[in-house]
Amino acid sequence: IGFLWDSGLEKVQATPFEVPQSPAAEWREAVDSAAELLRYLREQVPQIYCLEKESSPQEEEELVQNRLLHPLECFLFGEDPQEGLEKLKQGSTSSQLCGRVFKEGETVYSCRDCAIDPTCVLCMDCFQDSVHKGHRYKMHASSGGGFCDCGDVEAWKIGPCCSKHDPGVTASMVTVSYIIPGLYECAKKLFQVLLHYITDLLVWEESFELSGELQPRVKEDAYYCVLYNDEHHSYEHVIYTLQRSVNCDLAEAQTQTALIDKEGRRAVKKGTLRSCQQAKDLIKSNSEHISLQPLRVEILHSAVMAHQSFALRLGSWFQQIIGYSVGFRQAFCQVALEPSTERDRPCLISRLMLHDARMYKGARKIVHELIFCSLLMETECKRLFAIEFTKHYKQLQKDFINDDHERSISITALSVQIFTVPTLARQLIEEGNVIKVIVDTVMDLLREHLDANNRFHFQGYNSDKFFRIQVIFHDLRYILISKPSLWTEELRKQFLEGFKVFLGLLNCMQGMEEVKRQFGQHIEVEPEWEAGFSIQIQLRHILAMFQDWCSCDDKILLLAFEECLKALLRCNNQPFHSEATDYYMCKHILHVRPYKVSQEPVSIHLPISRLLASLYVHLCRMGTMERLQESVDPFVEYPLRCVVLAAQVTAEMWRRNGLSLVSQIYYYQDVKCRDEMYDKDILMLQIAASKMDPNHFLMLILLRFELFEIFNGSCSSKDQEILKQWNRLTEEMLYLLIIIVGERYVPGISQVTKEDVTMREVIHLLCIEPMAHSSLVKGLPENESHETGLETVISKVANFKKPGVSGHGLYEVKKECLAEFNPFFYHYSKSQHSKAEDSQKKRRAQEGNDKALRPPVPPPFCPAFSSIVRLLCCDVLIHVLRRVLQRAVEDRAAQWTEAMIQRALHLIGQGLLEEKTQLEDSTVEEVTFDFSLKARRIGSEHGKSVFHLLSKVKAVPSLEAQKDMIKWILQMFEVVKCLREKSSPTASMSMETTKPEESAQDKEKAERKRKAEAAKLHRQKIMAQMSAMQKNFIESNKMLYENMPESGVQGDCAMEQKELCVAVGPHRGSTPTEREVLTCILCQEEQEVAAQAPAMVLTACVQRSTVLTQCRGKTLSNKAEGSSYPLFMPPELAVGTHIGTCGHVMHATCWQKYFEAIQNTTRNRLHAELIIDLENGEYLCPLCKSLCNTVVPLIPLEPLTLNYENAEIVGQHLSLSRWIQILSARIKGLKSVKGQPDFRSILSFGLLWQSFSDSIAEMLVVCATTVHRVGLQTAPNELCPYVPVMAWNTCAFTIQAIENILQGEDKPLFGSLQNRQLAGLKAAVQFSAAQRLKSSQAVLLSLYPVLLPALGRENTPSLLEVDFFHLLVGLVLSVPSLYQEEAVDLQPSSVSSAYNHLHILHLVTMAHLLQVILSSTVAGGEEGEEARAAAELYATVSQHTEGYRCLSSPWFQLRRGITPFLRCAALFFNGLTGVPPPEELSSTAGQMEALCSYLALPPNVFQLFQEHKETVTPLLESWCGSSAITKVLKGEIQTIRYPRRRNHLIELPEDYSALLNQASHFQCPKSTDDDRKHPTLCLFCGVMLCSQSVCCQTQLDGDDVGACTAHAATCGAGVGMFLRIRECEVILMASKTRGSTYPAPYLDDYGETDPQLGRGNPLHLCPERYRKLNQLWQQHCILEEIARSLEVVNIMFAFEWQML
């Protein structure tokens, strides 16, 4: 670093410090600086912490810095700390290790390709900068407490460092401490004092006194009542207790409780000893009321409390100081590990570790973090620490067992940091025999569960404690995780020592928890079985790892095998109770002791036998298998009993033993345990079969299956139950033989690799059905690194099918792999076996093959096991097969089953295949395998040989399904015979046998073909019927299918046809006159829709929506001050009201009955309020379960035909200017005094208006009030003048939303809507048109002044503050109210309507054009008719706006700006008048001309201004004259541009880890602590929120709500779509109480989503799924989606969505 300490000393005296008289200098000069330092702390600490008056944390921290930490730093550096640090930084290098300590919930990454084991992880930042980003990585949430392994060479095969931590230049790290000896010594001295101080205080047990040097001179009567955290009491318990005991209010109690949970303890009362004592007693008694254990409360003197608080602060100060330099770190480690001067005392760090379980949470965290940033960052220190840790291991684990805190904050959790380092693990085995230490610890803790026979018995165990003991097994796994490549003598010795102790543990498990079959009555108490199996599951990988370790060294393998053999021979479980006797069958004698599984005790736990089997196979691979000289009888006995037990349970002989036994057998064969249980038992049986005489082996199996007498013919029964049991046992016994002979996919049994084994497993899983990747992974056994080996083989055996918009990707097995399918695969469960068999038979039938599921050709056995095949041709097996077939031929009822025959046939097939293989590989003379000869010879004299019986069985009618198989077997007999006679099969097969075979086959083929033809014809017929029915249905339900209405009047010439495609004005086409007859979905009766008929209604849902908003992100409410909503919709469309329908129709009366019934039944349902809000009139559509909250009455279109001549005449008088005059007069007349009849005569075109039936009128009110209530969020009030206005606004907004969807998907305006959208649109328009109340007149007075400023009213918004489509709908639908008189309801005639519509549309279009011009900016010039008209318009506008802006935006841009308005207008008038649109609008997306002609506008819209020049010029002037417009032109106010911006969901990154990265850097705006947060992304606006957290809760309408709910209220008008990043799921929300989860649009490479990141595979964005989410939002289907998902899920416990 370049400065020597001595020269630094002189500087110190001269440097002036901020602190007046720095104590640092005094300490340096003092003889005993340690005592001086402590004296200073004794004075200062109580003056800063725990004072009379509470000081704020900021003030406290400032005092600590100035008066305590700064002097310490001055003492350390000997000068101003800043300068000292600068010098340090120049010389030191940054560490190569990252060492970032993970918080709970933080995302960590592991590389499946390069990590030494799965515990090696990287933090987010290192991962992003590492090579592993391109590998097969996994991500998961940390449980807290681990640290980043970046830079650790032992953790990674390649790429140990990210780009930040790459050492690059080899920096000399060691020299740092050497260059500055003075500073190093000084640091050591200071660290020694301070670490002693910290240790003493953290392990301090006295509450009232301190040690001598810290004891204050005067002891005050100031005490604290301190409440400690535990895992026993809930939050509610503690809050309740605090409120009762120390009189604080709820909020304060909640805060205190949260802090106690976070820090581990908290002072809840301060005062004299007496008052604290009272509080303590109260807390104890109050907490005992609620739960049996009282809370832990202690009283501490304020000085003790103060020093303990400072000790914690020093802990985090140490972390900071150590981070400055490697030298400091080494000094700290040296002090921490230094042996104590007192003989019995451990070093400081050990004292802290041993006291860990008695410390509270906050103290533990500090100590663990200190260990992380010091001892674990230095290789040598880590080694010394590991030795200390191992030395105290047993004690630490015992403390952990009795501790009641989570493991993540226990010191024992550090084992993973030490034991997984390969070199350290070796050293710890050699020096501290860590295997023995760990196993001894487990044994000590489990000793209480041993019974008299020294076997475990877990009845009545404590599950929590037991769970903690199991965790210790992880440490053993960590130690064994990487095999040694080099064995030293010491390692061998210590490993074997450890192995022996481990065998001692297995010895206590061998034969534990025996079961005995119940006779007579059912078992009363289910015995405890889970504990035994949970240990077995923990040991499963450890056993495999011990085998791996043994197998990589020949010496060790032999010694381990011998030890295992000794251990097995010492076992005393399940002894025989009688002497051996002789058994005879087929002239063979078996001398063996009798034992009946069904009568004597038997155990499923045989770990030593199974370990022995495994080691034996390893020995065979080495070639030293001659070791097992003894008789194999004792070894085979126990596994055989176990297999028989499983068979008897399957045969339902143990039904009275209850579920516990069924569960044990399930796990015994399940993928979680079978590796070390069932599979090893089969292995042991194969070893026995290879060693014993095959006849003896089979006799033993028959004996143990209790079938010996039956096959000897000396036993019969009439009892159906017993016969059934015998049949089932026979099936199981035959199945076992198939397995012993056929299951050779074990490395060592035959020449296969682990990869071959996995491939076979995958093939058999996929033969059941195509599967997703995750299902395959679940079906395969994992190794110790949680790998299944699936990825390496899957591409060889399967093809991947990508998923669609929903569902997941599937793997399908490749054709060429199907030859390996074995219907009796030994890992199939019962259901899998039948599924696989069915699906394979189906597949063969589809391909036109026979249905025989032949046994596959297995790989040959290794030499040591080759003798197993002799089982197939031994006398006893032939005898058994003959017996089984004989029963079928004689068809003795209840004595045989088809399954039995199927298994027998499979065995015969195996025998023939074996013989065929042997004959093909060597000469006939060499082959001793004579299955086919014995099958033909034995019993042939009575025609009862296997071969003869097969031919007879073929004729048994109930065995139809096995015919193909029998046929194949008989062919195989011929093939083998030919091979034996060395002749070709065809020649030797006599013509007679082949001919019928062939002809039969041909016949069969022809028959199949005929059937296929017949089926095809039948299908065609049905399809034709369906098509006719469909047409019929479309005819009868016209309304739902009216996608493309036919033209109303079929004109003679095309010209006339074209003319009629006009929806507005005097040339309007006529409304198609067709009756609409609909069927009610509830009562199924048909009815015509008519004005006077009872009402028919459409189900509908009204909701507020922000889908079209132009001000996303700004919180705008329509209730803002001065806003003219709901009369005028602002152009931002901030919040609109949308009405949607599912298109189902009911009678109004039927609906009312249904609705009442729903109200009554739903009230009693659990959590019904989460699905439907009854108060607000919600219900689910009876047919499709969509969420609805109102109904829209269906109103027929009035059939109108214009008298075109009349219209022409009227048109000559009623020009635009004349119409404006009349209108203005009428409106002014409405304002003026009654009784001046003169102006009314002009509107003499009034007619009586069509009235509706009562029920329609009633439904109109129902719908209108819902729209009004939902849209304005007010109480229902049908008399409010805004009711009709809200109906019109809803109609307009719904049309705009539909147009927006069509535009977004680039679809034509007509003809591409879904039926339900179309039905809803028409119903909405007609419903709004029917809203003609007297009060509409008042509304009119407010609407017109926007267009006709001459009618001037105050507060009329300017052109730029109104959405003109909303205005258009309002004006068109409110005009008829001008015709109403006091006495009679009049409405305009068709002619006057036509002109009203035409003039309103023209006026509004011109005003909108002006609006577009005023808010556009781009300049440019073009040629052409339209361009000229546009230029002329610009010029006029420029005059009126006094040239604030040179308005010369290109005309086509204006056309683009106005198009959405025209498209909406076309949809609106189509719904209003029913005039069919021109063809062009149903085909392509644009088509301006067709639009204009349909709306009776000139093809060049700008011509409007020229046509009505005189009328418009004054209007233009007054429009442009508004002050608001002037402000906009000056640039003082921002306006909306046209066409409006289209809203999408936000853009998401392609790679999910980018989102996780974003989340990891997310800081909650309202809290500073580093607790786990749930960052949640709003998909509408992209804002990141902190959900499910108390810090961000706010009030909404008087309720506490979480951040997401509050945000959804403003951003989505109550509807929200959020992505919870750490959980990888989308949350849909609607209103405060309702929400549901939805799969995130991210898929892994296998086409699956990953909720909760459970699998942790890399995820990528799926654009189709994201598009679907976007559609869900745009089409207002979020509410519907939530209701549907909630309806499906049966909610037992309601989730509080509002707290999200």
PDB file of C-alpha atoms in Angstrom, residues 580-709:
ATOM      1  CA  ALA A 580     -36.710 -77.494   7.838  1.00  0.00           C
ATOM      2  CA  THR A 581     -38.746 -80.127   5.961  1.00  0.00           C
ATOM      3  CA  ASP A 582     -38.681 -81.677   2.502  1.00  0.00           C
ATOM      4  CA  TYR A 583     -41.009 -80.610  -0.319  1.00  0.00           C
ATOM      5  CA  TYR A 584     -41.496 -82.664  -3.516  1.00  0.00           C
ATOM      6  CA  MET A 585     -42.550 -81.523  -6.972  1.00  0.00           C
ATOM      7  CA  CYS A 586     -41.807 -83.015 -10.429  1.00  0.00           C
ATOM      8  CA  LYS A 587     -39.244 -85.408  -8.890  1.00  0.00           C
ATOM      9  CA  HIS A 588     -37.322 -82.521  -7.276  1.00  0.00           C
ATOM     10  CA  ILE A 589     -36.792 -82.194  -3.524  1.00  0.00           C
ATOM     11  CA  LEU A 590     -36.460 -78.861  -1.719  1.00  0.00           C
ATOM     12  CA  HIS A 591     -35.232 -78.894   1.884  1.00  0.00           C
ATOM     13  CA  VAL A 592     -36.333 -75.635   3.495  1.00  0.00           C
ATOM     14  CA  ARG A 593     -37.969 -74.213   6.639  1.00  0.00           C
ATOM     15  CA  PRO A 594     -41.664 -73.372   6.338  1.00  0.00           C
ATOM     16  CA  TYR A 595     -42.788 -69.748   6.694  1.00  0.00           C
ATOM     17  CA  LYS A 596     -46.117 -68.194   5.790  1.00  0.00           C
ATOM     18  CA  VAL A 597     -46.218 -64.493   5.041  1.00  0.00           C
ATOM     19  CA  SER A 598     -49.956 -64.544   5.627  1.00  0.00           C
ATOM     20  CA  GLN A 599     -49.570 -65.798   9.193  1.00  0.00           C
ATOM     21  CA  GLU A 600     -46.259 -64.549  10.582  1.00  0.00           C
ATOM     22  CA  PRO A 601     -44.810 -61.049  11.038  1.00  0.00           C
ATOM     23  CA  VAL A 602     -43.126 -59.493   8.026  1.00  0.00           C
ATOM     24  CA  SER A 603     -41.380 -56.141   7.437  1.00  0.00           C
ATOM     25  CA  ILE A 604     -41.030 -54.046   4.326  1.00  0.00           C
ATOM     26  CA  HIS A 605     -37.819 -52.348   5.535  1.00  0.00           C
ATOM     27  CA  LEU A 606     -34.735 -54.330   4.529  1.00  0.00           C
ATOM     28  CA  PRO A 607     -32.026 -51.756   3.788  1.00  0.00           C
ATOM     29  CA  ILE A 608     -29.074 -54.057   4.518  1.00  0.00           C
ATOM     30  CA  SER A 609     -30.288 -56.895   2.264  1.00  0.00           C
ATOM     31  CA  ARG A 610     -30.847 -54.378  -0.506  1.00  0.00           C
ATOM     32  CA  LEU A 611     -27.469 -52.711  -0.057  1.00  0.00           C
ATOM     33  CA  LEU A 612     -25.833 -56.139  -0.201  1.00  0.00           C
ATOM     34  CA  ALA A 613     -27.586 -56.936  -3.502  1.00  0.00           C
ATOM     35  CA  SER A 614     -26.289 -53.709  -4.957  1.00  0.00           C
ATOM     36  CA  LEU A 615     -22.704 -54.234  -3.812  1.00  0.00           C
ATOM     37  CA  TYR A 616     -22.830 -57.808  -5.149  1.00  0.00           C
ATOM     38  CA  VAL A 617     -23.680 -56.542  -8.638  1.00  0.00           C
ATOM     39  CA  HIS A 618     -20.778 -54.064  -8.434  1.00  0.00           C
ATOM     40  CA  LEU A 619     -18.478 -56.956  -7.462  1.00  0.00           C
ATOM     41  CA  CYS A 620     -19.711 -58.961 -10.436  1.00  0.00           C
ATOM     42  CA  ARG A 621     -18.829 -56.058 -12.725  1.00  0.00           C
ATOM     43  CA  MET A 622     -15.322 -56.104 -11.239  1.00  0.00           C
ATOM     44  CA  GLY A 623     -15.141 -59.814 -11.877  1.00  0.00           C
ATOM     45  CA  THR A 624     -14.684 -60.851  -8.240  1.00  0.00           C
ATOM     46  CA  MET A 625     -18.118 -62.305  -7.690  1.00  0.00           C
ATOM     47  CA  GLU A 626     -16.969 -65.634  -6.350  1.00  0.00           C
ATOM     48  CA  ARG A 627     -17.125 -64.109  -2.865  1.00  0.00           C
ATOM     49  CA  LEU A 628     -20.667 -65.190  -2.139  1.00  0.00           C
ATOM     50  CA  GLN A 629     -19.836 -68.809  -1.370  1.00  0.00           C
ATOM     51  CA  GLU A 630     -22.435 -69.329   1.329  1.00  0.00           C
ATOM     52  CA  SER A 631     -25.902 -70.547   0.547  1.00  0.00           C
ATOM     53  CA  VAL A 632     -28.050 -67.721  -0.763  1.00  0.00           C
ATOM     54  CA  ASP A 633     -31.142 -68.957   1.070  1.00  0.00           C
ATOM     55  CA  PRO A 634     -30.842 -66.538   4.023  1.00  0.00           C
ATOM     56  CA  PHE A 635     -30.360 -63.567   1.684  1.00  0.00           C
ATOM     57  CA  VAL A 636     -33.176 -64.321  -0.696  1.00  0.00           C
ATOM     58  CA  GLU A 637     -35.636 -65.097   2.086  1.00  0.00           C
ATOM     59  CA  TYR A 638     -36.419 -61.528   3.241  1.00  0.00           C
ATOM     60  CA  PRO A 639     -36.746 -59.819  -0.136  1.00  0.00           C
ATOM     61  CA  LEU A 640     -38.923 -62.715  -1.312  1.00  0.00           C
ATOM     62  CA  ARG A 641     -41.219 -62.266   1.690  1.00  0.00           C
ATOM     63  CA  CYS A 642     -41.456 -58.589   0.860  1.00  0.00           C
ATOM     64  CA  VAL A 643     -42.461 -59.265  -2.746  1.00  0.00           C
ATOM     65  CA  VAL A 644     -45.001 -61.854  -1.568  1.00  0.00           C
ATOM     66  CA  LEU A 645     -46.417 -59.344   0.915  1.00  0.00           C
ATOM     67  CA  ALA A 646     -46.955 -56.881  -1.947  1.00  0.00           C
ATOM     68  CA  ALA A 647     -48.643 -59.648  -3.987  1.00  0.00           C
ATOM     69  CA  GLN A 648     -50.937 -60.619  -1.122  1.00  0.00           C
ATOM     70  CA  VAL A 649     -51.921 -57.016  -0.533  1.00  0.00           C
ATOM     71  CA  THR A 650     -52.780 -56.779  -4.245  1.00  0.00           C
ATOM     72  CA  ALA A 651     -54.827 -59.983  -3.850  1.00  0.00           C
ATOM     73  CA  GLU A 652     -56.722 -58.175  -1.083  1.00  0.00           C
ATOM     74  CA  MET A 653     -55.723 -60.699   1.578  1.00  0.00           C
ATOM     75  CA  TRP A 654     -54.674 -57.933   3.984  1.00  0.00           C
ATOM     76  CA  ARG A 655     -57.794 -55.783   3.742  1.00  0.00           C
ATOM     77  CA  ARG A 656     -58.311 -55.877   7.489  1.00  0.00           C
ATOM     78  CA  ASN A 657     -54.930 -54.276   8.076  1.00  0.00           C
ATOM     79  CA  GLY A 658     -56.241 -50.925   6.945  1.00  0.00           C
ATOM     80  CA  LEU A 659     -54.838 -48.194   4.737  1.00  0.00           C
ATOM     81  CA  SER A 660     -51.409 -47.932   6.324  1.00  0.00           C
ATOM     82  CA  LEU A 661     -50.250 -51.153   4.688  1.00  0.00           C
ATOM     83  CA  VAL A 662     -51.714 -50.252   1.294  1.00  0.00           C
ATOM     84  CA  SER A 663     -49.816 -46.952   1.503  1.00  0.00           C
ATOM     85  CA  GLN A 664     -46.572 -48.719   2.372  1.00  0.00           C
ATOM     86  CA  ILE A 665     -46.876 -51.048  -0.611  1.00  0.00           C
ATOM     87  CA  TYR A 666     -47.679 -48.050  -2.818  1.00  0.00           C
ATOM     88  CA  TYR A 667     -44.491 -46.253  -1.763  1.00  0.00           C
ATOM     89  CA  TYR A 668     -42.468 -49.463  -1.913  1.00  0.00           C
ATOM     90  CA  GLN A 669     -43.140 -49.596  -5.652  1.00  0.00           C
ATOM     91  CA  ASP A 670     -43.440 -45.858  -6.276  1.00  0.00           C
ATOM     92  CA  VAL A 671     -40.836 -43.838  -8.190  1.00  0.00           C
ATOM     93  CA  LYS A 672     -39.785 -42.062  -4.953  1.00  0.00           C
ATOM     94  CA  CYS A 673     -38.615 -45.238  -3.201  1.00  0.00           C
ATOM     95  CA  ARG A 674     -38.461 -48.102  -5.675  1.00  0.00           C
ATOM     96  CA  ASP A 675     -34.764 -47.571  -6.534  1.00  0.00           C
ATOM     97  CA  GLU A 676     -33.657 -48.714  -3.104  1.00  0.00           C
ATOM     98  CA  MET A 677     -36.631 -50.940  -2.249  1.00  0.00           C
ATOM     99  CA  TYR A 678     -38.589 -52.863  -4.876  1.00  0.00           C
ATOM    100  CA  ASP A 679     -35.887 -52.799  -7.564  1.00  0.00           C
ATOM    101  CA  LYS A 680     -33.259 -54.094  -5.137  1.00  0.00           C
ATOM    102  CA  ASP A 681     -35.560 -56.892  -3.977  1.00  0.00           C
ATOM    103  CA  ILE A 682     -35.963 -58.003  -7.586  1.00  0.00           C
ATOM    104  CA  LEU A 683     -32.162 -57.763  -7.922  1.00  0.00           C
ATOM    105  CA  MET A 684     -31.680 -60.046  -4.918  1.00  0.00           C
ATOM    106  CA  LEU A 685     -34.141 -62.557  -6.391  1.00  0.00           C
ATOM    107  CA  GLN A 686     -32.182 -62.467  -9.662  1.00  0.00           C
ATOM    108  CA  ILE A 687     -28.942 -63.093  -7.740  1.00  0.00           C
ATOM    109  CA  ALA A 688     -30.582 -66.087  -6.032  1.00  0.00           C
ATOM    110  CA  ALA A 689     -31.970 -67.364  -9.344  1.00  0.00           C
ATOM    111  CA  SER A 690     -28.463 -67.241 -10.811  1.00  0.00           C
ATOM    112  CA  LYS A 691     -27.006 -69.171  -7.847  1.00  0.00           C
ATOM    113  CA  MET A 692     -29.679 -71.781  -7.066  1.00  0.00           C
ATOM    114  CA  ASP A 693     -30.944 -74.802  -8.934  1.00  0.00           C
ATOM    115  CA  PRO A 694     -33.796 -73.373 -11.054  1.00  0.00           C
ATOM    116  CA  ASN A 695     -36.293 -76.051  -9.920  1.00  0.00           C
ATOM    117  CA  HIS A 696     -35.489 -75.397  -6.274  1.00  0.00           C
ATOM    118  CA  PHE A 697     -35.786 -71.651  -6.789  1.00  0.00           C
ATOM    119  CA  LEU A 698     -39.220 -72.011  -8.381  1.00  0.00           C
ATOM    120  CA  MET A 699     -40.386 -74.366  -5.646  1.00  0.00           C
ATOM    121  CA  LEU A 700     -39.270 -71.843  -3.047  1.00  0.00           C
ATOM    122  CA  ILE A 701     -41.256 -69.114  -4.831  1.00  0.00           C
ATOM    123  CA  LEU A 702     -44.366 -71.337  -4.990  1.00  0.00           C
ATOM    124  CA  LEU A 703     -43.972 -72.122  -1.310  1.00  0.00           C
ATOM    125  CA  ARG A 704     -43.667 -68.517  -0.221  1.00  0.00           C
ATOM    126  CA  PHE A 705     -46.578 -67.512  -2.462  1.00  0.00           C
ATOM    127  CA  GLU A 706     -48.523 -70.290  -0.664  1.00  0.00           C
ATOM    128  CA  LEU A 707     -49.374 -71.880  -4.019  1.00  0.00           C
ATOM    129  CA  PHE A 708     -47.246 -75.051  -3.670  1.00  0.00           C
ATOM    130  CA  GLU A 709     -50.135 -77.330  -2.658  1.00  0.00           C
TER     131      GLU A 709
END
